[in-house]
Short mmCIF file of C-alpha atoms in Angstrom, two decimals:
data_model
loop_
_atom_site.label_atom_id
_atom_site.label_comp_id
_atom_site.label_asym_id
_atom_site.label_seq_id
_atom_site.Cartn_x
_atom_site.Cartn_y
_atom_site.Cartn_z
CA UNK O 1 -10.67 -26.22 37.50
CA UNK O 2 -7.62 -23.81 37.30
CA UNK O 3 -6.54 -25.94 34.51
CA UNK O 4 -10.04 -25.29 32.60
CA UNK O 5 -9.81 -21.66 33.41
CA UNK O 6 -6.51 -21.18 31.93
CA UNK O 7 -7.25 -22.80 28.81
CA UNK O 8 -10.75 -20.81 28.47
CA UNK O 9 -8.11 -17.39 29.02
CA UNK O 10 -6.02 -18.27 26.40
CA UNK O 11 -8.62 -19.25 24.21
CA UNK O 12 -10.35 -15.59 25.07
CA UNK O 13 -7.01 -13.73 24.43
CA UNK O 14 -6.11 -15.59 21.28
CA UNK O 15 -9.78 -14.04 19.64
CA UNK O 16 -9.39 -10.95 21.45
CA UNK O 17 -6.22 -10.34 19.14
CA UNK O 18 -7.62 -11.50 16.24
CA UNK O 19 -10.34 -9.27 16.75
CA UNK O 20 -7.48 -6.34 17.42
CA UNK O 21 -6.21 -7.57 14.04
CA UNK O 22 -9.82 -7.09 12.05
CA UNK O 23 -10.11 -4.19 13.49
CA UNK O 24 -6.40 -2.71 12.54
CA UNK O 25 -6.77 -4.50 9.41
CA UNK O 26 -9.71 -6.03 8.00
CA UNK O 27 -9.55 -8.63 5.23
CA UNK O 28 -10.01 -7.41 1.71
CA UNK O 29 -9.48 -9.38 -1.05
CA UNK O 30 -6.39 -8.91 -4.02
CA UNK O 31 -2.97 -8.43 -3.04
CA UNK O 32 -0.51 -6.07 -4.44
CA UNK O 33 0.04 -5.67 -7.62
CA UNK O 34 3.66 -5.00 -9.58
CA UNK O 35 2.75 -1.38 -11.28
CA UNK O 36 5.50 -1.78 -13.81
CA UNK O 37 8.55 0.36 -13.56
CA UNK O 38 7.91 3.63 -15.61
CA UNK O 39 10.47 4.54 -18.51
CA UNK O 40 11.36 8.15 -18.92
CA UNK O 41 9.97 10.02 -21.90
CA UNK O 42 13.33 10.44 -23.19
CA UNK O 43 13.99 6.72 -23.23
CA UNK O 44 10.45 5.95 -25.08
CA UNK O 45 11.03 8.60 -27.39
CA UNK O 46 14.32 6.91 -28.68
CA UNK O 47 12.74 3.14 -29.75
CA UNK O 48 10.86 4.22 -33.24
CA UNK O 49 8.39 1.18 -32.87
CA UNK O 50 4.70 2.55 -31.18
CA UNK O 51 3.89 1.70 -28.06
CA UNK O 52 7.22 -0.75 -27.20
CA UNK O 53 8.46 1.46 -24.83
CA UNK O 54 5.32 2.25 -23.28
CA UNK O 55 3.36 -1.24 -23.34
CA UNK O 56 6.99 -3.70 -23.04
CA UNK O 57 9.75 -1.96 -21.01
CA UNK O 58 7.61 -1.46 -17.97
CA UNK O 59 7.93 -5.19 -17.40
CA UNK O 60 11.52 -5.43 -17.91
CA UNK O 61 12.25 -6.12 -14.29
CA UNK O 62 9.44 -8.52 -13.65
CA UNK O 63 10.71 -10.65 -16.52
CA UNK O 64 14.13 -10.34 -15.45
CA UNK O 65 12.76 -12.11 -11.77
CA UNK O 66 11.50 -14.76 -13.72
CA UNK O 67 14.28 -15.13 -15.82
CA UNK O 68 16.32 -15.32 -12.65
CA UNK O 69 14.39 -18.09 -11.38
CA UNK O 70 14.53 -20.08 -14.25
CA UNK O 71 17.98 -20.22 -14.96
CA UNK O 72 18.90 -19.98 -11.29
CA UNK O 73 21.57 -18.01 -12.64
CA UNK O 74 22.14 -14.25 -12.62
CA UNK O 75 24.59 -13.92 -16.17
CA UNK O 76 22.23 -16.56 -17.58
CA UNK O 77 19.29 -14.56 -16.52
CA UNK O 78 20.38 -11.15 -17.91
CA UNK O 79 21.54 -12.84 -21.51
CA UNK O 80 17.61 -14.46 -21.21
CA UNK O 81 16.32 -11.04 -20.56
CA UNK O 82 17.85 -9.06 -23.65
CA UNK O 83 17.02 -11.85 -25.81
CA UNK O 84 13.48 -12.16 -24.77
CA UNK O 85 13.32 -8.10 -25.03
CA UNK O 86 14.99 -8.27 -28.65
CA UNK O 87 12.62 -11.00 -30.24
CA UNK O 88 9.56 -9.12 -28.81
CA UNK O 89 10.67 -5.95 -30.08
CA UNK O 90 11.50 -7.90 -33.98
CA UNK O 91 8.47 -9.33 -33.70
CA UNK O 92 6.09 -6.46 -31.79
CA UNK O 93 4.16 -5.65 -35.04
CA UNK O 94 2.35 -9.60 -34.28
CA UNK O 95 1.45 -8.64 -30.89
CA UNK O 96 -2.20 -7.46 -30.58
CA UNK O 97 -1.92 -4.17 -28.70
CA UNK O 98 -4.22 -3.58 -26.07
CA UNK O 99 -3.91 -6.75 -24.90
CA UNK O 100 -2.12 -8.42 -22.37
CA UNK O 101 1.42 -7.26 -22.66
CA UNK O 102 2.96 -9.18 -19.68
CA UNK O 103 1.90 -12.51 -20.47
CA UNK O 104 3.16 -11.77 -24.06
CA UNK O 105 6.65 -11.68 -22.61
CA UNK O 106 6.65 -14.07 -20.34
CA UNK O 107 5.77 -16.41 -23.19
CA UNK O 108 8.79 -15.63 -24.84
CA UNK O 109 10.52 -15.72 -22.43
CA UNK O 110 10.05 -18.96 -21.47
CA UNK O 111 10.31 -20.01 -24.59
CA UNK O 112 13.83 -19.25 -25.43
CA UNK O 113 14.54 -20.45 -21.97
CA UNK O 114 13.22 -24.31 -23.02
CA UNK O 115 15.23 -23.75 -26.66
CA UNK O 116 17.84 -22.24 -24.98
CA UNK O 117 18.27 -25.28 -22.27
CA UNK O 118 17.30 -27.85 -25.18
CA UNK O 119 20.33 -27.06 -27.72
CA UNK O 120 22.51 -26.63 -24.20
CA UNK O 121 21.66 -30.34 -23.02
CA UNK O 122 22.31 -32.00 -26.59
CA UNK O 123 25.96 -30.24 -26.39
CA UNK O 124 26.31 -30.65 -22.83
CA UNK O 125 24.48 -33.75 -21.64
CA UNK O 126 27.50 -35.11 -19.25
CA UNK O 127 28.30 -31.29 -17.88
CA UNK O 128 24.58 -30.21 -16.89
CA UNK O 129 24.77 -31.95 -13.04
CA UNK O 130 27.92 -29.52 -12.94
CA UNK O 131 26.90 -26.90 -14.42
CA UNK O 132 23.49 -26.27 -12.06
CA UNK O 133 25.84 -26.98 -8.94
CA UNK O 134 27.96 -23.97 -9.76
CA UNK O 135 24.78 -22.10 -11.03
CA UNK O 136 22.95 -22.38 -7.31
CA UNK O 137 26.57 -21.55 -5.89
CA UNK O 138 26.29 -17.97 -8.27
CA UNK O 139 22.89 -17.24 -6.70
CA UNK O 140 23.89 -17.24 -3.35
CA UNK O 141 26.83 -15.64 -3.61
CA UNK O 142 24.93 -12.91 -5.24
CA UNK O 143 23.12 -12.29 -2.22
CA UNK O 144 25.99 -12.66 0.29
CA UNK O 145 27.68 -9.39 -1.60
CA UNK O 146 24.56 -7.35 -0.78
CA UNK O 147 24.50 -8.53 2.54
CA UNK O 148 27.82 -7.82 3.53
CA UNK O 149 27.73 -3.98 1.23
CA UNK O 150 25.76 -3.37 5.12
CA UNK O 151 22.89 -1.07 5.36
CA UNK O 152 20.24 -0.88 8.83
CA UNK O 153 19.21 -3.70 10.30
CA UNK O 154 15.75 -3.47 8.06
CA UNK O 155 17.50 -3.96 5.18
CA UNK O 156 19.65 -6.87 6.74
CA UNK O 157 16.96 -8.83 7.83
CA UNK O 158 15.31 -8.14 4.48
CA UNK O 159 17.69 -9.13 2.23
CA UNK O 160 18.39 -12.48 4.33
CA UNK O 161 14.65 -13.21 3.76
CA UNK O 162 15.27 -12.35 0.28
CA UNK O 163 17.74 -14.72 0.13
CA UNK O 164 15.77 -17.61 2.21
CA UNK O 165 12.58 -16.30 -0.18
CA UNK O 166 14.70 -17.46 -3.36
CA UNK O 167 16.07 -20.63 -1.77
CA UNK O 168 12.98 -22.11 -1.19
CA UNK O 169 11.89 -21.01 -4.60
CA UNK O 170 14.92 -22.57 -5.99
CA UNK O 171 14.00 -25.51 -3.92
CA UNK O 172 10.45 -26.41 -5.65
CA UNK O 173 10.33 -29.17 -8.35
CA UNK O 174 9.83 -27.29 -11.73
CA UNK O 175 6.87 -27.31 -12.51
CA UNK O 176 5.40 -25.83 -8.94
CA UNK O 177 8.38 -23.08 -9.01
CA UNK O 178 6.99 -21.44 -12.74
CA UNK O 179 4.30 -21.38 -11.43
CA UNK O 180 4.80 -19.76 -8.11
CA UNK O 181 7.09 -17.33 -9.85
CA UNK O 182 4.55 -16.59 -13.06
CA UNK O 183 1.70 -15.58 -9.82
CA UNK O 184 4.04 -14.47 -7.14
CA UNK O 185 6.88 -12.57 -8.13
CA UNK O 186 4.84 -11.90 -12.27
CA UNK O 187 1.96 -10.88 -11.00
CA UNK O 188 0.33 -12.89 -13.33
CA UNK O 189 -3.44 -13.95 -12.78
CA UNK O 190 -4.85 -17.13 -12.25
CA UNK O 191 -5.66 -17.41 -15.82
CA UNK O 192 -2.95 -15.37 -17.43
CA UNK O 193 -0.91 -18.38 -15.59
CA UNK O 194 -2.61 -20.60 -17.05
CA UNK O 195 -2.09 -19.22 -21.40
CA UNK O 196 1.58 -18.91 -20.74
CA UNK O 197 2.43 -22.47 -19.53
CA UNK O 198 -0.71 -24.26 -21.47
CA UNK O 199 -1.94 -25.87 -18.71
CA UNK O 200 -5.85 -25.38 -17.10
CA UNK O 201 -6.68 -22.97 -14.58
CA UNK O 202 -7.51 -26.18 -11.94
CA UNK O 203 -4.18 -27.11 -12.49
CA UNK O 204 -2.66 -23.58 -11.75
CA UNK O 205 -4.50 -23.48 -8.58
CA UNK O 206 -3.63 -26.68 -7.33
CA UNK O 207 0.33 -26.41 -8.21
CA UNK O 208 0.43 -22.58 -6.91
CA UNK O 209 -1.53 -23.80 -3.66
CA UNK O 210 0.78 -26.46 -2.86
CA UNK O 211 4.51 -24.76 -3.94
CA UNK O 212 3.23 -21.99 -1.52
CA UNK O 213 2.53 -23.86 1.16
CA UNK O 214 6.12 -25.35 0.90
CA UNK O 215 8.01 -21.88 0.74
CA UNK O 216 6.22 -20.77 3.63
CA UNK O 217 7.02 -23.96 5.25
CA UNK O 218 10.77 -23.36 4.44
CA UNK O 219 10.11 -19.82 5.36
CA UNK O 220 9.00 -20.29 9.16
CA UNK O 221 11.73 -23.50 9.51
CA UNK O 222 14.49 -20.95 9.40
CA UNK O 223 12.38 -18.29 11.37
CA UNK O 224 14.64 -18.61 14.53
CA UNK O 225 17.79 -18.49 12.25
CA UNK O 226 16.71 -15.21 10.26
CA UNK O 227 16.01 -13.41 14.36
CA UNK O 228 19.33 -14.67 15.64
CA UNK O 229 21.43 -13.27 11.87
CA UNK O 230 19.18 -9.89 12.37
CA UNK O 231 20.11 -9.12 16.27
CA UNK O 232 23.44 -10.90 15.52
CA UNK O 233 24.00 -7.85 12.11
CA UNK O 234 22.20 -4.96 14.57
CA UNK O 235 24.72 -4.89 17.40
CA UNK O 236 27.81 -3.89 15.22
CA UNK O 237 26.18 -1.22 13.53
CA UNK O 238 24.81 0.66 16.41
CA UNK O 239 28.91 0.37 18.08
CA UNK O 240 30.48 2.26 15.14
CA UNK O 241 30.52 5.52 15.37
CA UNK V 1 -26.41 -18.43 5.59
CA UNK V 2 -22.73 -17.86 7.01
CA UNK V 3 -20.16 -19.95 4.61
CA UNK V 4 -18.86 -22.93 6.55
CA UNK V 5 -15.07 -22.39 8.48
CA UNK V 6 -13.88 -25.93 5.76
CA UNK V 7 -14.98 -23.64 3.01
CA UNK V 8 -13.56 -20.30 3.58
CA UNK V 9 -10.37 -22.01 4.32
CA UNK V 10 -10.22 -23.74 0.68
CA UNK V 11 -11.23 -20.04 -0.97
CA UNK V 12 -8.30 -18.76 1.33
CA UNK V 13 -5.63 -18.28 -1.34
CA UNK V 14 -8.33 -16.99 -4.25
CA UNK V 15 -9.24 -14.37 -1.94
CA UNK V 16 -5.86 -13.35 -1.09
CA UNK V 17 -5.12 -12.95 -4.58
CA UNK V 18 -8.71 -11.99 -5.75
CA UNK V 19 -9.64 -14.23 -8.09
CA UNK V 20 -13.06 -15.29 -6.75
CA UNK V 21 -16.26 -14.10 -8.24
CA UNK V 22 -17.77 -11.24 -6.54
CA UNK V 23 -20.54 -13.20 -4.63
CA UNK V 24 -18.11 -15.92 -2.85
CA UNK V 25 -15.68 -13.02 -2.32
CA UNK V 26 -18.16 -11.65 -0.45
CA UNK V 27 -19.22 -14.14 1.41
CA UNK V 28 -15.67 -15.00 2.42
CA UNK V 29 -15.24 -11.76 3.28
CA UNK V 30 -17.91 -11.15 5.88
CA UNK V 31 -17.21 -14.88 7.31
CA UNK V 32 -13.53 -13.52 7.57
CA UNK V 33 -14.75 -10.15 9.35
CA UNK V 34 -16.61 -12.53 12.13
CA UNK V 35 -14.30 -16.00 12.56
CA UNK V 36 -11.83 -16.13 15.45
CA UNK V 37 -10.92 -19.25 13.44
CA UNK V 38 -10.54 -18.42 10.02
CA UNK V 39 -9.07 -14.92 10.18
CA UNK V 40 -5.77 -15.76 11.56
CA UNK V 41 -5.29 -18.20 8.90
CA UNK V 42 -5.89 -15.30 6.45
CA UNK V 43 -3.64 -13.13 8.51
CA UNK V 44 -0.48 -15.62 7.75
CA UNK V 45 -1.71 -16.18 3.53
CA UNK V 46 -1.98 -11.93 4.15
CA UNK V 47 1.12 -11.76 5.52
CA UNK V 48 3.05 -14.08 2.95
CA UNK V 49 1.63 -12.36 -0.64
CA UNK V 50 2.26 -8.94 1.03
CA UNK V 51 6.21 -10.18 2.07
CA UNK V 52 6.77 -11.60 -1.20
CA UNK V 53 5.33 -8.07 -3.04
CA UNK V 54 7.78 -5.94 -1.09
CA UNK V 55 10.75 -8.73 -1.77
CA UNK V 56 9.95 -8.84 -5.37
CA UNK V 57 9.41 -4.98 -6.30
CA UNK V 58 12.69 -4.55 -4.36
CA UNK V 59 14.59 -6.70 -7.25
CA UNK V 60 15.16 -3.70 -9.75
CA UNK V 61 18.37 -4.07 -12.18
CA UNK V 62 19.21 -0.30 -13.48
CA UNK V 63 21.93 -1.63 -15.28
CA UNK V 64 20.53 -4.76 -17.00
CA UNK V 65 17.34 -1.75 -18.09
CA UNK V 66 20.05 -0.28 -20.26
CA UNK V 67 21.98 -2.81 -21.29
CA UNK V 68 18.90 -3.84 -23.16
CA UNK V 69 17.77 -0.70 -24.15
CA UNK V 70 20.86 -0.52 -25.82
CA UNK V 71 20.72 -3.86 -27.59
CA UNK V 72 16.66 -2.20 -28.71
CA UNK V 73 18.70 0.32 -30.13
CA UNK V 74 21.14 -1.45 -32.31
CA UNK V 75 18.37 -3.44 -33.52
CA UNK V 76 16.58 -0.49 -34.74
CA UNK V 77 19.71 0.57 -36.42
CA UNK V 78 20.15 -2.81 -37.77
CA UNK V 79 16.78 -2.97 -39.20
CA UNK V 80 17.12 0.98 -40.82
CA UNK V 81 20.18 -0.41 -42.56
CA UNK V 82 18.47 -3.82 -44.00
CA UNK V 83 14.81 -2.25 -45.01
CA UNK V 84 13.48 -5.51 -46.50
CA UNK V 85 14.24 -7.68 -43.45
#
């Protein structure tokens, strides 16, 4: 009978705090969306062709995430970046203004990443094992300098979640990861997704769906680990004086 | 009539990212605003697109922003000097 009771109580506080939670925050649909990162009048001023500055370099940073994602490598990534910005900017007069800048460059982008890779792997068949070894090893590293640069314990536990975030990005087979990246980290709708890699909406879904389900997966796995590094960082700080 | 719990939970991730039409979003909504079940589940798909926002936006490169603003601005100067290209 106890037995029966307790379960019943547990049951009755676990929907009590979900109720707390709808209250506090009910559910609304969307999530956030990336703004763009504003560039100074000055800045826009300087590039003579309309509407570049204002319509492309908003979206500088969000290409450079997927950039970084796709060639798991930060000097990789940045050489991506300028070369997706120049042939955008050579070719801006084809772009249809108006419309959907974004995907526009994240087209291009991963374009010249797939011609990029493809003349690397017909000079560099035997090296590529190698060379995406070192690559992860550049990622990582990456991260560890901004973790130990220091900062509160916020940004410590952060920027280890960043770090686990990207590992189980890096993680995903290919095809899930651009997609995950293109929705997650792009901002890219369902079908905006769906233009850039060619593929139909169903499939979008499906792939997103399933590559997040794994990175939260890998997310909670290393829950413990990420509490134990964040008390582990907190201590230190609040002995110095 | 109230959406069923298997239903809601396969709209889960269009909602989060609001991509359903307005009439299921609605629907999932006010199941979402009653179910001891479903909203938790909600809560953690919340809780994930709202963690990766905040890690993503955080990812700014000041440096890499003019490094290519640079390289826009040789290849305007580039293209001044070679009018028929």
């Amino acid at each position: 009978m106890d037995r029966i009771r307790t379960i019943i109580m547990r049951g009755w506080a676990r929907l009590d705090a979900s109720a707390g939670r709808r209250r506090a925050d009910p559910p609304r649909s969307g999530r956030p969306r990336d703004p763009g990162t504003p560039v100074p009048a000055a800045d826009a001023e300087a590039i003579p062709k309309p509407g570049f500055a204002e319509e492309a370099l908003p979206w500088l940073d969000a290409v450079h995430r997927f950039a970084l994602r796709l060639t798991r490598d930060p000097t990789l990534a940045e050489d991506l970046v300028q070369e997706t910005f120049l042939r955008a900017y050579r070719s801006w007069d084809q772009f249809d203004r108006g419309t959907n800048c974004r995907s526009w460059l994240f087209t291009i982008c991963r374009n010249t990443h797939l011609h990029e890779r493809e003349r690397a792997s017909t000079r560099h068949e035997v090296m590529e094992s190698d060379i995406r070894e070192e690559m992860v090893g550049t990622t990582s590293l990456a991260f560890a300098d901004r973790r130990a640069a220091g900062g509160s314990p916020d940004d410590v536990f952060d920027t280890v979640l960043d770090d686990a975030l990207l590992a189980a990005i890096d993680a995903l087979p290919g095809e899930y990861r651009e997609v995950l990246v293109l929705s997650d980290l792009g901002d890219l709708t369902y079908p905006e997704i769906a233009q850039v890699l060619g593929i139909p909406i169903g499939t979008v879904k499906s792939r997103l769906f399933r590559a997040r389900h794994q990175v939260r997966n890998a997310l909670l796995d290393r829950r413990d680990e990420f509490e134990m590094r964040a008390r582990g960082r907190a201590i230190p700080d609040r002995e110095t004086p | 009539m109230m959406m069923k719990c298997e239903h809601v939970m396969e709209l889960l991730w269009e909602f989060v990212d609001g991509e359903l039409p307005a009439a299921e979003e609605q629907a999932v909504r006010e199941h979402l605003e009653v179910c001891g079940h479903c909203f938790p589940q909600f809560d953690w798909h919340r809780a994930y697109a709202r963690f990766v926002h905040r890690a993503a936006t955080r990812m700014e490169n000041p440096a890499l922003r003019r490094r290519v603003f640079a390289a826009l601005l040789r290849a305007t100067a580039e293209q001044a000097d070679q009018p028929d290209l």
